[in-house]
mmCIF file of C-alpha atoms in Angstrom:
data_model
loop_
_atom_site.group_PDB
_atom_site.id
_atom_site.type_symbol
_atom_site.label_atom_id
_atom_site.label_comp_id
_atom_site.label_asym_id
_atom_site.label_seq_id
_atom_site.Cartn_x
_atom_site.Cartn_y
_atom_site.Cartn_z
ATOM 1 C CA UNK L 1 -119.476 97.579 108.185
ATOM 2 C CA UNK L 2 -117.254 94.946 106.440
ATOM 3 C CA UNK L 3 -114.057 93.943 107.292
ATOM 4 C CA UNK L 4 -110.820 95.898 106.079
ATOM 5 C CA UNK L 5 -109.528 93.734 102.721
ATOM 6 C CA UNK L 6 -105.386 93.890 103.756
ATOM 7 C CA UNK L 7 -105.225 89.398 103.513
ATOM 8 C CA UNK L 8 -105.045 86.837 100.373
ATOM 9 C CA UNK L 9 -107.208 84.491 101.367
ATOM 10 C CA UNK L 10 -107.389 80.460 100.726
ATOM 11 C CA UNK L 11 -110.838 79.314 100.252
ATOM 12 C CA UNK L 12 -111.422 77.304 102.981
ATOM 13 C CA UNK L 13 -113.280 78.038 106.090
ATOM 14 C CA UNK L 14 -111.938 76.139 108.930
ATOM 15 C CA UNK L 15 -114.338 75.466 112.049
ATOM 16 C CA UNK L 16 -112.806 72.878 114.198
ATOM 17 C CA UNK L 17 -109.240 71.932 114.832
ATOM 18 C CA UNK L 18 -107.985 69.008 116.600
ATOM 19 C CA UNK L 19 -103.795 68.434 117.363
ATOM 20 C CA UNK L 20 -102.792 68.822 113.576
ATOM 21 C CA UNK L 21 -106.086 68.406 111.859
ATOM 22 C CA UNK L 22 -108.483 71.034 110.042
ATOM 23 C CA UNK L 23 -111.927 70.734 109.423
ATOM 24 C CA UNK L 24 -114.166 72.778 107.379
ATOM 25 C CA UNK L 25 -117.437 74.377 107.064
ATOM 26 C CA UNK L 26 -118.045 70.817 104.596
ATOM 27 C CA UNK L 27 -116.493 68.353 106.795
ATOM 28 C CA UNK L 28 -113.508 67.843 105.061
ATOM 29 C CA UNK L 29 -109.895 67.255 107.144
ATOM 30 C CA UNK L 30 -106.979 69.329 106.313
ATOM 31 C CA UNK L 31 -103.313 68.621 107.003
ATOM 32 C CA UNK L 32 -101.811 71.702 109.074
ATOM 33 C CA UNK L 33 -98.567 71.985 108.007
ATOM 34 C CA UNK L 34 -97.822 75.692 108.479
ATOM 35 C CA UNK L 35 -99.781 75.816 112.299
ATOM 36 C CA UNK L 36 -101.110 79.514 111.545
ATOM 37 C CA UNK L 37 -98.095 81.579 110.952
ATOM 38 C CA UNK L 38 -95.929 78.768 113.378
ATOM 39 C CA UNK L 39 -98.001 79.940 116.365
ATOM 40 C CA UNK L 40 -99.851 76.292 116.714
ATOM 41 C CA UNK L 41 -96.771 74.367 118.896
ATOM 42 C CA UNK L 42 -98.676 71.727 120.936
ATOM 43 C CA UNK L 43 -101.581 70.806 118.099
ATOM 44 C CA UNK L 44 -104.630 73.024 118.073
ATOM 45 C CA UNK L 45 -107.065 71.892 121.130
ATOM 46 C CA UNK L 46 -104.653 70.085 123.427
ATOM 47 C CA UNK L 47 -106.587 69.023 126.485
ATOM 48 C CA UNK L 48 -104.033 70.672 128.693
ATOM 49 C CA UNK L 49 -104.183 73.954 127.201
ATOM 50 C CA UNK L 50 -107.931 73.918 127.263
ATOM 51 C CA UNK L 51 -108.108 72.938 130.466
ATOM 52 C CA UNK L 52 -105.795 75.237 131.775
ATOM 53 C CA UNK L 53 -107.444 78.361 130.407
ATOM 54 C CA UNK L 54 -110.986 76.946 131.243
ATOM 55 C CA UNK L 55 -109.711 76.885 134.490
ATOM 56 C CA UNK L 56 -108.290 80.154 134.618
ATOM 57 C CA UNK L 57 -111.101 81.704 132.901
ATOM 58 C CA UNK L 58 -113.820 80.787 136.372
ATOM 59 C CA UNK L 59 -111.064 82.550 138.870
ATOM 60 C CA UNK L 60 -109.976 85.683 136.823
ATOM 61 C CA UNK L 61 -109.299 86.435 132.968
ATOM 62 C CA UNK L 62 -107.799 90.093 133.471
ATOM 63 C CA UNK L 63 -106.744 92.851 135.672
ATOM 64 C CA UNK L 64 -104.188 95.334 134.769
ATOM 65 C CA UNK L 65 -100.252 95.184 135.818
ATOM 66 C CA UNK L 66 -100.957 97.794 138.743
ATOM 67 C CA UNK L 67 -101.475 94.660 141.404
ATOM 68 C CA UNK L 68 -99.835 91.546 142.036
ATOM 69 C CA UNK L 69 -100.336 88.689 139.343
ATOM 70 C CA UNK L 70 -98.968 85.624 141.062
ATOM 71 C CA UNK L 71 -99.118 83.778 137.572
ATOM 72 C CA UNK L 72 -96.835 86.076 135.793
ATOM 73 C CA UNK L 73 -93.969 84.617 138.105
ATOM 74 C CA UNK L 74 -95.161 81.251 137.625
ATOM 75 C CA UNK L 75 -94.543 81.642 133.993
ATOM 76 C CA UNK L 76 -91.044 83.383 134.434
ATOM 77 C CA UNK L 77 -89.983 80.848 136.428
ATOM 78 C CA UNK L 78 -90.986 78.047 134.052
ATOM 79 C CA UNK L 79 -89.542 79.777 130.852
ATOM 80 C CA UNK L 80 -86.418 80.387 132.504
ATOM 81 C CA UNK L 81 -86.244 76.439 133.943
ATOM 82 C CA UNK L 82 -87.080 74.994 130.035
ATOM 83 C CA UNK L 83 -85.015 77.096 128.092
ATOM 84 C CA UNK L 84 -82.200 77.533 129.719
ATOM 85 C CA UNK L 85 -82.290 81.090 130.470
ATOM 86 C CA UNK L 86 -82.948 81.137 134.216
ATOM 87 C CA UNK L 87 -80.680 84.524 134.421
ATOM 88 C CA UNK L 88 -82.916 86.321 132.385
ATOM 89 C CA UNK L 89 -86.013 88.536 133.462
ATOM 90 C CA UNK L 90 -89.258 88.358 131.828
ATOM 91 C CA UNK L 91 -91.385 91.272 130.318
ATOM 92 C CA UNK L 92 -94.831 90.043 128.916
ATOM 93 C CA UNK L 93 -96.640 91.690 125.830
ATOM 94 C CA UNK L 94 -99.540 90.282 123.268
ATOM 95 C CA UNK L 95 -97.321 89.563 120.227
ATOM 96 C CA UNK L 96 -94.251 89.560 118.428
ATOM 97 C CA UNK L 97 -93.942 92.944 116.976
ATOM 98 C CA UNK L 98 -95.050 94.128 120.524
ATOM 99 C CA UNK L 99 -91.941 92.236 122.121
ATOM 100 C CA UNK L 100 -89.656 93.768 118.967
ATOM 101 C CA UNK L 101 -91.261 97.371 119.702
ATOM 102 C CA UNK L 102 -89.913 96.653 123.652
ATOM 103 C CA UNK L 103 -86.703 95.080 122.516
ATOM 104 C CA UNK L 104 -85.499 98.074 120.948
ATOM 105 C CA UNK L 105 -86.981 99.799 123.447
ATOM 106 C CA UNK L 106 -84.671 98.429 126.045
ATOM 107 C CA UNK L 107 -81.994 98.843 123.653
ATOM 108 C CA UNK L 108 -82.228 102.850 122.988
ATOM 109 C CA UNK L 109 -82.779 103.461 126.844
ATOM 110 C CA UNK L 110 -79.372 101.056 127.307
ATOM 111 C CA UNK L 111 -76.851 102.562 125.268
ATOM 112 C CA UNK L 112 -78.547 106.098 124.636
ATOM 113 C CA UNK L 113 -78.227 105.182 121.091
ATOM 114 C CA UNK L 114 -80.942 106.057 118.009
ATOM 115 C CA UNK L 115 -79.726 103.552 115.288
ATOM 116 C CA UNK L 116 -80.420 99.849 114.697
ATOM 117 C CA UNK L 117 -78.810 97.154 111.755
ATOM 118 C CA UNK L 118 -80.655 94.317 110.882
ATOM 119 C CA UNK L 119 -80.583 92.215 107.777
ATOM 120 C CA UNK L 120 -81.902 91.431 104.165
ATOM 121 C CA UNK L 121 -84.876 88.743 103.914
ATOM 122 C CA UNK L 122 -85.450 90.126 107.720
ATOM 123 C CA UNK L 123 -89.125 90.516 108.965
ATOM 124 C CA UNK L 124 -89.524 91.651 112.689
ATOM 125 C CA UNK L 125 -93.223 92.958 112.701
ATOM 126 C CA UNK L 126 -95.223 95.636 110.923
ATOM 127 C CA UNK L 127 -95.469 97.842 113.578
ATOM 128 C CA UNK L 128 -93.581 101.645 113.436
ATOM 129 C CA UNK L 129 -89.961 100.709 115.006
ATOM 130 C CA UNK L 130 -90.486 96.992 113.654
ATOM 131 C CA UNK L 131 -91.657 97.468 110.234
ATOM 132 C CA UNK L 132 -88.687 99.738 109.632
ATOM 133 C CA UNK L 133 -85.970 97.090 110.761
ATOM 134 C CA UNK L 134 -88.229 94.423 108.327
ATOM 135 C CA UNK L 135 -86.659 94.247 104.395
ATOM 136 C CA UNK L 136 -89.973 94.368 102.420
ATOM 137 C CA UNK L 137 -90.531 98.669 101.446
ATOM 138 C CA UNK L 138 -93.986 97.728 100.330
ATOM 139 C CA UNK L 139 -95.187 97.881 104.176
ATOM 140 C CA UNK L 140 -93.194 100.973 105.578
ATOM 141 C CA UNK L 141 -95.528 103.821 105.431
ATOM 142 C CA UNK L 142 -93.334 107.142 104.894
ATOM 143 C CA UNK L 143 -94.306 108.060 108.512
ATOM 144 C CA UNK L 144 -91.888 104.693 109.690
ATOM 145 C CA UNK L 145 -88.883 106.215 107.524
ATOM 146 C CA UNK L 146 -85.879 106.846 109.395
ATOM 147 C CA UNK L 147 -82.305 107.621 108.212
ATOM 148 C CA UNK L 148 -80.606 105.825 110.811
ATOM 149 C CA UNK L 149 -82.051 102.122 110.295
ATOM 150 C CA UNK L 150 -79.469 99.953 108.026
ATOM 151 C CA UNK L 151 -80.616 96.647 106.373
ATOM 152 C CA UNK L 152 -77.106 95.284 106.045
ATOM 153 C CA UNK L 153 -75.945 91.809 103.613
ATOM 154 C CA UNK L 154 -76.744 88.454 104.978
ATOM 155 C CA UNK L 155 -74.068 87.702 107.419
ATOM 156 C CA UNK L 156 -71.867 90.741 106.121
ATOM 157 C CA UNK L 157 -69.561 90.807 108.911
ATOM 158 C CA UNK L 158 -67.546 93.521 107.663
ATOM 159 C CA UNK L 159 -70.282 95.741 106.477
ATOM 160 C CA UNK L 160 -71.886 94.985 110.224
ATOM 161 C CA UNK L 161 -68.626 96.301 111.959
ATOM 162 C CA UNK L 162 -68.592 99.447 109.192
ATOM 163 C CA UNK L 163 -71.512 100.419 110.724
ATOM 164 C CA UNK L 164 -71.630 99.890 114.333
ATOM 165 C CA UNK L 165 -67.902 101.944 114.066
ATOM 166 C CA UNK L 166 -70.173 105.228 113.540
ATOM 167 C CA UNK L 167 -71.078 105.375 117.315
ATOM 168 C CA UNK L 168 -74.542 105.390 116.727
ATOM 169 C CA UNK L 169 -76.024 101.887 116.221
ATOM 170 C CA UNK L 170 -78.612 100.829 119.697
ATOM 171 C CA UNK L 171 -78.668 97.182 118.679
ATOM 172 C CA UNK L 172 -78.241 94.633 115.893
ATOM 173 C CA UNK L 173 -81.273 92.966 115.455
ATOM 174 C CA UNK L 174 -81.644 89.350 113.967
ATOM 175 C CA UNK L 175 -83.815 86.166 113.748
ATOM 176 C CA UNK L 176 -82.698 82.888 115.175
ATOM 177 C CA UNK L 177 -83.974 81.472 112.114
ATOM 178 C CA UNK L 178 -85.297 84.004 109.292
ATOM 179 C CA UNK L 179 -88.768 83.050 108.605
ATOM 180 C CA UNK L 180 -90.853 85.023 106.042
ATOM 181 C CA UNK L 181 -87.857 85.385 104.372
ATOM 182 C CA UNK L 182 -87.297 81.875 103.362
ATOM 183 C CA UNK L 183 -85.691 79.880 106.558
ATOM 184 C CA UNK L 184 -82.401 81.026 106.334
ATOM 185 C CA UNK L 185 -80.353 80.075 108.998
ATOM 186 C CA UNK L 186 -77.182 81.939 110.521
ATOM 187 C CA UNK L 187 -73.809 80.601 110.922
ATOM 188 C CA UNK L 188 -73.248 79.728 114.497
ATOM 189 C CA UNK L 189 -70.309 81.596 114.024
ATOM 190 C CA UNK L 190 -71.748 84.797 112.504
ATOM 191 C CA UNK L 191 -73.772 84.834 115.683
ATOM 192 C CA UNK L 192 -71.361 84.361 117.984
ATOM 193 C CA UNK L 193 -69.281 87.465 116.057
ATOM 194 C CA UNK L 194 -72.273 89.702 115.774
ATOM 195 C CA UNK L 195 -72.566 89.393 120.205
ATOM 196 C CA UNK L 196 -68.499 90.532 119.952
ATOM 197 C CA UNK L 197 -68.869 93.491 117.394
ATOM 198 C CA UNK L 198 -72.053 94.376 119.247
ATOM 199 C CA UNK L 199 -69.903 94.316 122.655
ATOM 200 C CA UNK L 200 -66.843 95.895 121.212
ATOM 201 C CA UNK L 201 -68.782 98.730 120.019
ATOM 202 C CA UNK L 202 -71.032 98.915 122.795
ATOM 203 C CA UNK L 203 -74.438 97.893 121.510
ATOM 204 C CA UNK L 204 -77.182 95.473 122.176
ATOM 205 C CA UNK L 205 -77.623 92.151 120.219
ATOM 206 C CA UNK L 206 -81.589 91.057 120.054
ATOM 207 C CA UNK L 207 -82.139 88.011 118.971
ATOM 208 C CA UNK L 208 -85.691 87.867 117.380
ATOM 209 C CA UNK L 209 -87.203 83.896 118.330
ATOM 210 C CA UNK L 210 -90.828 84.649 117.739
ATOM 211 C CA UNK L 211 -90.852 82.309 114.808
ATOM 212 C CA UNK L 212 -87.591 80.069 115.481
ATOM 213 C CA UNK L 213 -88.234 79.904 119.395
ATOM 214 C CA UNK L 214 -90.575 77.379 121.704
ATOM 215 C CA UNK L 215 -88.529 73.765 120.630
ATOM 216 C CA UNK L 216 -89.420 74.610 117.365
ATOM 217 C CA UNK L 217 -86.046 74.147 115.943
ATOM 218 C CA UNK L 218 -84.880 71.286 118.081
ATOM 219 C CA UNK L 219 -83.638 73.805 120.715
ATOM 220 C CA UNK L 220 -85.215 75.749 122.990
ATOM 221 C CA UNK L 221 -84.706 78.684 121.180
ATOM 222 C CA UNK L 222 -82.725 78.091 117.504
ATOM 223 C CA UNK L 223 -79.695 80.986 118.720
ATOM 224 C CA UNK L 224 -78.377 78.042 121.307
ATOM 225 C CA UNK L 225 -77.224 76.147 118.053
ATOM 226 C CA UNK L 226 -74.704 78.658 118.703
ATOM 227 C CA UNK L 227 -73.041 77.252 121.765
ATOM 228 C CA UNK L 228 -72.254 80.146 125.022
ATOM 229 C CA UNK L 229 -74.073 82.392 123.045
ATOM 230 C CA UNK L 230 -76.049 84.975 125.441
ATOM 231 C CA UNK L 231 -78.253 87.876 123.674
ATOM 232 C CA UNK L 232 -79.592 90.961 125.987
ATOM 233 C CA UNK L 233 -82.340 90.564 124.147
ATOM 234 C CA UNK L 234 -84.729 87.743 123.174
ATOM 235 C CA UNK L 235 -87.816 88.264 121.755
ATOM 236 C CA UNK L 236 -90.755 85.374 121.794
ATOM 237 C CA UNK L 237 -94.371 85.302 120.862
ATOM 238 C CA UNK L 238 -96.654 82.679 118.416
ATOM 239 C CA UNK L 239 -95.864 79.689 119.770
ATOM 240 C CA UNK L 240 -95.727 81.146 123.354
ATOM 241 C CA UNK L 241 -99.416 81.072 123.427
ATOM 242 C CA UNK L 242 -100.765 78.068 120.698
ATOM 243 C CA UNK L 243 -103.395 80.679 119.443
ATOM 244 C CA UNK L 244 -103.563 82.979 122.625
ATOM 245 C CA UNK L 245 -102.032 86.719 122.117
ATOM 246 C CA UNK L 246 -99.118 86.853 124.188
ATOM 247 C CA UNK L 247 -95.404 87.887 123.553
ATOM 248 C CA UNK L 248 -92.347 88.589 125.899
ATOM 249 C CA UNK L 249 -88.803 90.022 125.661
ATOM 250 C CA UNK L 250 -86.269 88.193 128.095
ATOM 251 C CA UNK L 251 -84.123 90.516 129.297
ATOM 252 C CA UNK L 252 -80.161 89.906 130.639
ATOM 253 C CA UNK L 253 -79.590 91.137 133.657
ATOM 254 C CA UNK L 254 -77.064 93.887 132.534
ATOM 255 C CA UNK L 255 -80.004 96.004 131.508
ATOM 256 C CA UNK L 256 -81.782 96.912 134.514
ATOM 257 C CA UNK L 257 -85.675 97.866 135.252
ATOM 258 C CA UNK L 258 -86.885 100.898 136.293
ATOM 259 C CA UNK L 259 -90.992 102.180 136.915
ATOM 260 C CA UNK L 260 -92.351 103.213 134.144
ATOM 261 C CA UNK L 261 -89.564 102.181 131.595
ATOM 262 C CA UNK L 262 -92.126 99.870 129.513
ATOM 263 C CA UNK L 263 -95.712 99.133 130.212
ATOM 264 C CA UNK L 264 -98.653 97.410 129.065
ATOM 265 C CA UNK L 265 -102.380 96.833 129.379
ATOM 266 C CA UNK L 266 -102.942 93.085 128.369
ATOM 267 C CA UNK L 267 -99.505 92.211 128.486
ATOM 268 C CA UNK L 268 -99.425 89.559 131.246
ATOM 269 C CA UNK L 269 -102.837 88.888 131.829
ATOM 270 C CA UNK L 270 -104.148 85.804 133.498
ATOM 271 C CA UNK L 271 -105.707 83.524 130.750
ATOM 272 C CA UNK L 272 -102.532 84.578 128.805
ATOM 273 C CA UNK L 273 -99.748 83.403 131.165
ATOM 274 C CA UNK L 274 -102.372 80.345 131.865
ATOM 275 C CA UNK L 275 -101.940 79.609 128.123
ATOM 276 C CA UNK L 276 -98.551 80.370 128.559
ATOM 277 C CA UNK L 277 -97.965 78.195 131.466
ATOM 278 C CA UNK L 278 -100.117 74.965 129.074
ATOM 279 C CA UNK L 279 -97.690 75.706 126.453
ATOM 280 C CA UNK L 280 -94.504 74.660 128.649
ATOM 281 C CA UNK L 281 -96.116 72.125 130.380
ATOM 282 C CA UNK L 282 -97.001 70.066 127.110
ATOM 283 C CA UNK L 283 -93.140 71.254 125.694
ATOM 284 C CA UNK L 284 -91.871 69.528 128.732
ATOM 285 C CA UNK L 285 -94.447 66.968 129.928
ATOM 286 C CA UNK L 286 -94.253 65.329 125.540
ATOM 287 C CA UNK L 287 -90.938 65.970 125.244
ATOM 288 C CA UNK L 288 -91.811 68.164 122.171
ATOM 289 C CA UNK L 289 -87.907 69.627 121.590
ATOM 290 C CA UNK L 290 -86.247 66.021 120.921
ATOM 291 C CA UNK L 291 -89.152 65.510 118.578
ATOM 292 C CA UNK L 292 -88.921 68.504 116.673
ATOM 293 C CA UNK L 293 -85.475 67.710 115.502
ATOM 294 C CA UNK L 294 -85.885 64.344 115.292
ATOM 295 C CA UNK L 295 -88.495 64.576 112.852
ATOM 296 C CA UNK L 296 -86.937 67.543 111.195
ATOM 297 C CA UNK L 297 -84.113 64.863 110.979
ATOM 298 C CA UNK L 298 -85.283 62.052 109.153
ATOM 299 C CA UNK L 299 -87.778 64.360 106.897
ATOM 300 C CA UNK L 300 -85.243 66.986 105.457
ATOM 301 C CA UNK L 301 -83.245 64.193 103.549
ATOM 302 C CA UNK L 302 -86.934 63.074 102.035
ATOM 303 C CA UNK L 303 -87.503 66.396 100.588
ATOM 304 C CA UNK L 304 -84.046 66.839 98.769
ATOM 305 C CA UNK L 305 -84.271 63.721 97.481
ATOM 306 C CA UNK L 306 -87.349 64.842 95.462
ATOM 307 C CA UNK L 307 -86.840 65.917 91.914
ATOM 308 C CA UNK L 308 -87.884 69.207 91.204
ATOM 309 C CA UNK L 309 -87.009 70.545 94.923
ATOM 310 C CA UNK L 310 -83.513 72.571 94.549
ATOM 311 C CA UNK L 311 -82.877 72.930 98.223
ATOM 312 C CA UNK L 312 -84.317 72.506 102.040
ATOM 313 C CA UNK L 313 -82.880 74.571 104.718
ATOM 314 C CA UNK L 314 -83.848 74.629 108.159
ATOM 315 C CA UNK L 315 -84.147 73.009 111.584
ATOM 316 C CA UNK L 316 -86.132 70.594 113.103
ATOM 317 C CA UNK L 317 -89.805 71.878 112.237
ATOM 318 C CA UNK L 318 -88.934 75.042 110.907
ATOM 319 C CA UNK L 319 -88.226 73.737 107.326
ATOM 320 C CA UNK L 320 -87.994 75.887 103.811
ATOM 321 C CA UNK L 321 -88.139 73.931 100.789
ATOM 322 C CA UNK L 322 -87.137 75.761 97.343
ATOM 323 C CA UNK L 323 -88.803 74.407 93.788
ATOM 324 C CA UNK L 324 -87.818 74.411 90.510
ATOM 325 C CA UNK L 325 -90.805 76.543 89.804
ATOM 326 C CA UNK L 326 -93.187 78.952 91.550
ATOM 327 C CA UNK L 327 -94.487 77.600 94.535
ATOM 328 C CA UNK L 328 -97.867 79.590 94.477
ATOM 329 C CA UNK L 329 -99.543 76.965 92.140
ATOM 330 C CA UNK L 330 -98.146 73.824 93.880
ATOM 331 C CA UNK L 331 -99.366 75.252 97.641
ATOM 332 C CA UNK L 332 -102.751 75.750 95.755
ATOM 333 C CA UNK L 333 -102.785 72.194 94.720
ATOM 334 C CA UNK L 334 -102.070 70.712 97.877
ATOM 335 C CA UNK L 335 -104.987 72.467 99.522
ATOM 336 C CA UNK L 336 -107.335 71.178 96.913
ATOM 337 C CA UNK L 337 -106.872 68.256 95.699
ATOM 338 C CA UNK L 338 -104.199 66.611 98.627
ATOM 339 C CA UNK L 339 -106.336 68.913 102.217
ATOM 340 C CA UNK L 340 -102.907 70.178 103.087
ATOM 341 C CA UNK L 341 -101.524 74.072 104.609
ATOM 342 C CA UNK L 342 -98.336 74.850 103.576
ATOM 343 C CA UNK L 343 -96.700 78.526 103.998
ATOM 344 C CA UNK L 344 -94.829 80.816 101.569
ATOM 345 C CA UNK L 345 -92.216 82.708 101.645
ATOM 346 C CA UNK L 346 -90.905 86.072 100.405
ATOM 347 C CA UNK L 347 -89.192 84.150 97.710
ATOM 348 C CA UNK L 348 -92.070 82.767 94.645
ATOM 349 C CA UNK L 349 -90.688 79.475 94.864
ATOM 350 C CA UNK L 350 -90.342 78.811 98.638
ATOM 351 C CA UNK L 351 -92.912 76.377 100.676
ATOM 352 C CA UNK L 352 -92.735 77.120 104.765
ATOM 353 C CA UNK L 353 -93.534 74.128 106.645
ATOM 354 C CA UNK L 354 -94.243 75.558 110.369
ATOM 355 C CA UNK L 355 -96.355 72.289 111.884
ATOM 356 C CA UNK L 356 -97.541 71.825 115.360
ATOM 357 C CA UNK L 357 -94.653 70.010 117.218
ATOM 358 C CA UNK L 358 -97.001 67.147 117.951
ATOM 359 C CA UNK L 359 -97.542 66.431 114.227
ATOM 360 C CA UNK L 360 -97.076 62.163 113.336
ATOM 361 C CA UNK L 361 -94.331 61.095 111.480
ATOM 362 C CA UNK L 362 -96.672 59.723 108.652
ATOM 363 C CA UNK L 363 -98.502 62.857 108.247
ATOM 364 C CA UNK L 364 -94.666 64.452 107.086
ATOM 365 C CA UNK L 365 -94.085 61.327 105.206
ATOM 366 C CA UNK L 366 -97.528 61.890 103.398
ATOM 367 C CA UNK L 367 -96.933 65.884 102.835
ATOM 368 C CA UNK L 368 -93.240 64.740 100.807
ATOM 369 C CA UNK L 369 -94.833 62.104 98.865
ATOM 370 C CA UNK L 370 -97.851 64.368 97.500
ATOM 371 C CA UNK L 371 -95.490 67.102 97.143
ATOM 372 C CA UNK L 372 -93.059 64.433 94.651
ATOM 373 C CA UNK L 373 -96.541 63.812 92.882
ATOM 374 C CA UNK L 374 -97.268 67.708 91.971
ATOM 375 C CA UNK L 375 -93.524 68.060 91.105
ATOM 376 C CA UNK L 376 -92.822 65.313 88.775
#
């Protein structure tokens, strides 16, 4: 049996990983600017997180959610203390698309609503309610069509309110930062409207932070640019876990639990929340959220200062960077000839730069001038 062919892939075999260094079947040391997909927070093999899930792993890795997992609390608790959400409640899942899948779950059940609006350039997972809400056609099989689903105009206010006034919309669904589709972030304002019309017309806003959440943005999660606003629904996942499967939808207290309303069979497990757990501790313990936007801070002005980049959006770490050309060819060349993992986007001339929070200064000041090299 082989393995199913679905992934581009660069040609480099990485066996060893250490904070926000690479290396390869050959020895060499890569740059890891794009931390697998953003999930890499806290720098791949952080003592903590090793030794917290070595730990774990000689008491219990798993049992199911039918008994009491004392660990699942812990983790609740923390989450809520670090990002400001104490009011919340907690429902743990293995990834992102899971926690979307739940999200609009919780949504449907809430208002006893079918329909959902979500946005161009969105992706929210590839799963059958997710993949639906995402704007790329190419990955919704015709079994995920649905005629009540309504990719609306980046922060089309009007067109949003349209919508929601035919009775039927469950949720408006949107990412604290977009990510796959090119870092575009959303007016504090336009966030702070979309939690009105969704009130107003009696829906449920879901804020989707598996990319933009975990300090990654120099917040907590990148909606609380947006100051007072509260979703019902946050999503969270990658960097939740540095590498290890988990997700989680945090839940406002308006929508209430009931047995059997959601469920899971790895959801919650112990080595997850212990990764989980790791995660906040080195957030918290390294003061990883100041960093993030400091660093985003002083490197942003770098970039658009570099001829042949036409414009850098973004937030502390979570940084988009449009060329003057495609940006296929230039990622290419800073794999092979400068060791360096950039991400791209759904536009051709986006680079995604996703790092671990814990990257050095100089390693970003190195990635900006080898970029200014290709470029000119």
């Amino acid at each position: 049996m082989k393995t199913f062919d679905v992934y581009p892939l660069i040609n480099v075999t990485p066996v060893k990983a250490i904070g926000a260094s690479i290396w390869d079947t050959e020895g060499t040391e890569y740059l890891d600017l794009y931390g697998g997909h953003a999930v890499i927070s806290i720098g791949h093999s952080h003592p903590h997180f090793n030794q917290r899930i070595k730990a774990q792993l000689d008491q219990i890795a798993f049992y199911s959610n039918s008994i009491h997992i004392p660990i699942q609390k812990q983790l609740a608790q923390k989450l809520g203390e670090i990002s400001g959400c104490e009011n919340y409640e907690l429902f743990l899942c293995n990834s992102g698309a899971e926690a979307n899948e739940n999200a609009l779950k919780l949504a449907s059940f809430s208002t006893g609503k079918p329909g959902f609006i979500s946005f161009k350039g969105a992706f929210h997972g590839r799963t059958a309610g997710a993949v639906v809400l995402t704007d790329n056609p190419k990955i919704i099989a015709p079994s995920n069509q649905r005629n009540d689903v309504y990719i609306l105009p980046w922060g089309d206010l009007e067109a949003v309110e349209t919508q929601l006034s035919q009775g039927n919309i469950a949720g408006i669904i949107i990412e604290g930062i977009q990510g796959v589709g090119g870092i575009h972030v959303p007016q504090a304002n336009t966030l702070i409207q979309l939690a009105s019309l969704a009130k107003k017309y009696g829906a449920k806003l879901i804020l989707d932070e598996v990319q933009s959440g975990y300090g990654r943005t120099g917040r907590f999660f990148a909606f609380q640019w947006a100051e007072g606003l509260e979703p019902d629904l946050i999503t969270v996942a990658k960097g939740m876990g540095n590498g290890f499967p988990i997700g989680g939808v945090l839940i406002h207290p308006s929508i209430k639990s009931s047995f059997g309303l959601l469920g899971t069979t790895f959801g919650g497990n112990h080595l997850a929340c212990a990764a989980g757990l790791a995660v906040l501790e080195v957030i918290e313990n390294e003061n990883l959220i100041t960093t993030a936007e400091t660093l985003g801070n002083r490197l942003i002005p770098i970039l658009e200062a570099i001829s042949g980049v036409i414009e850098v959006r973004g937030k502390g770490l979570m940084i988009g960077i449009d060329l003057d050309r495609e940006a296929g060819p230039v990622r290419t060349e800073l794999v092979h000839a400068y060791q360096m993992f950039t991400g791209s986007a759904a536009s051709k001339n986006t680079i995604r730069l996703l790092p671990p929070l814990t990257i050095e200064e100089d390693s970003l000041l190195k990635f900006a001038k080898n970029l200014s090299k290709i470029l000119n």
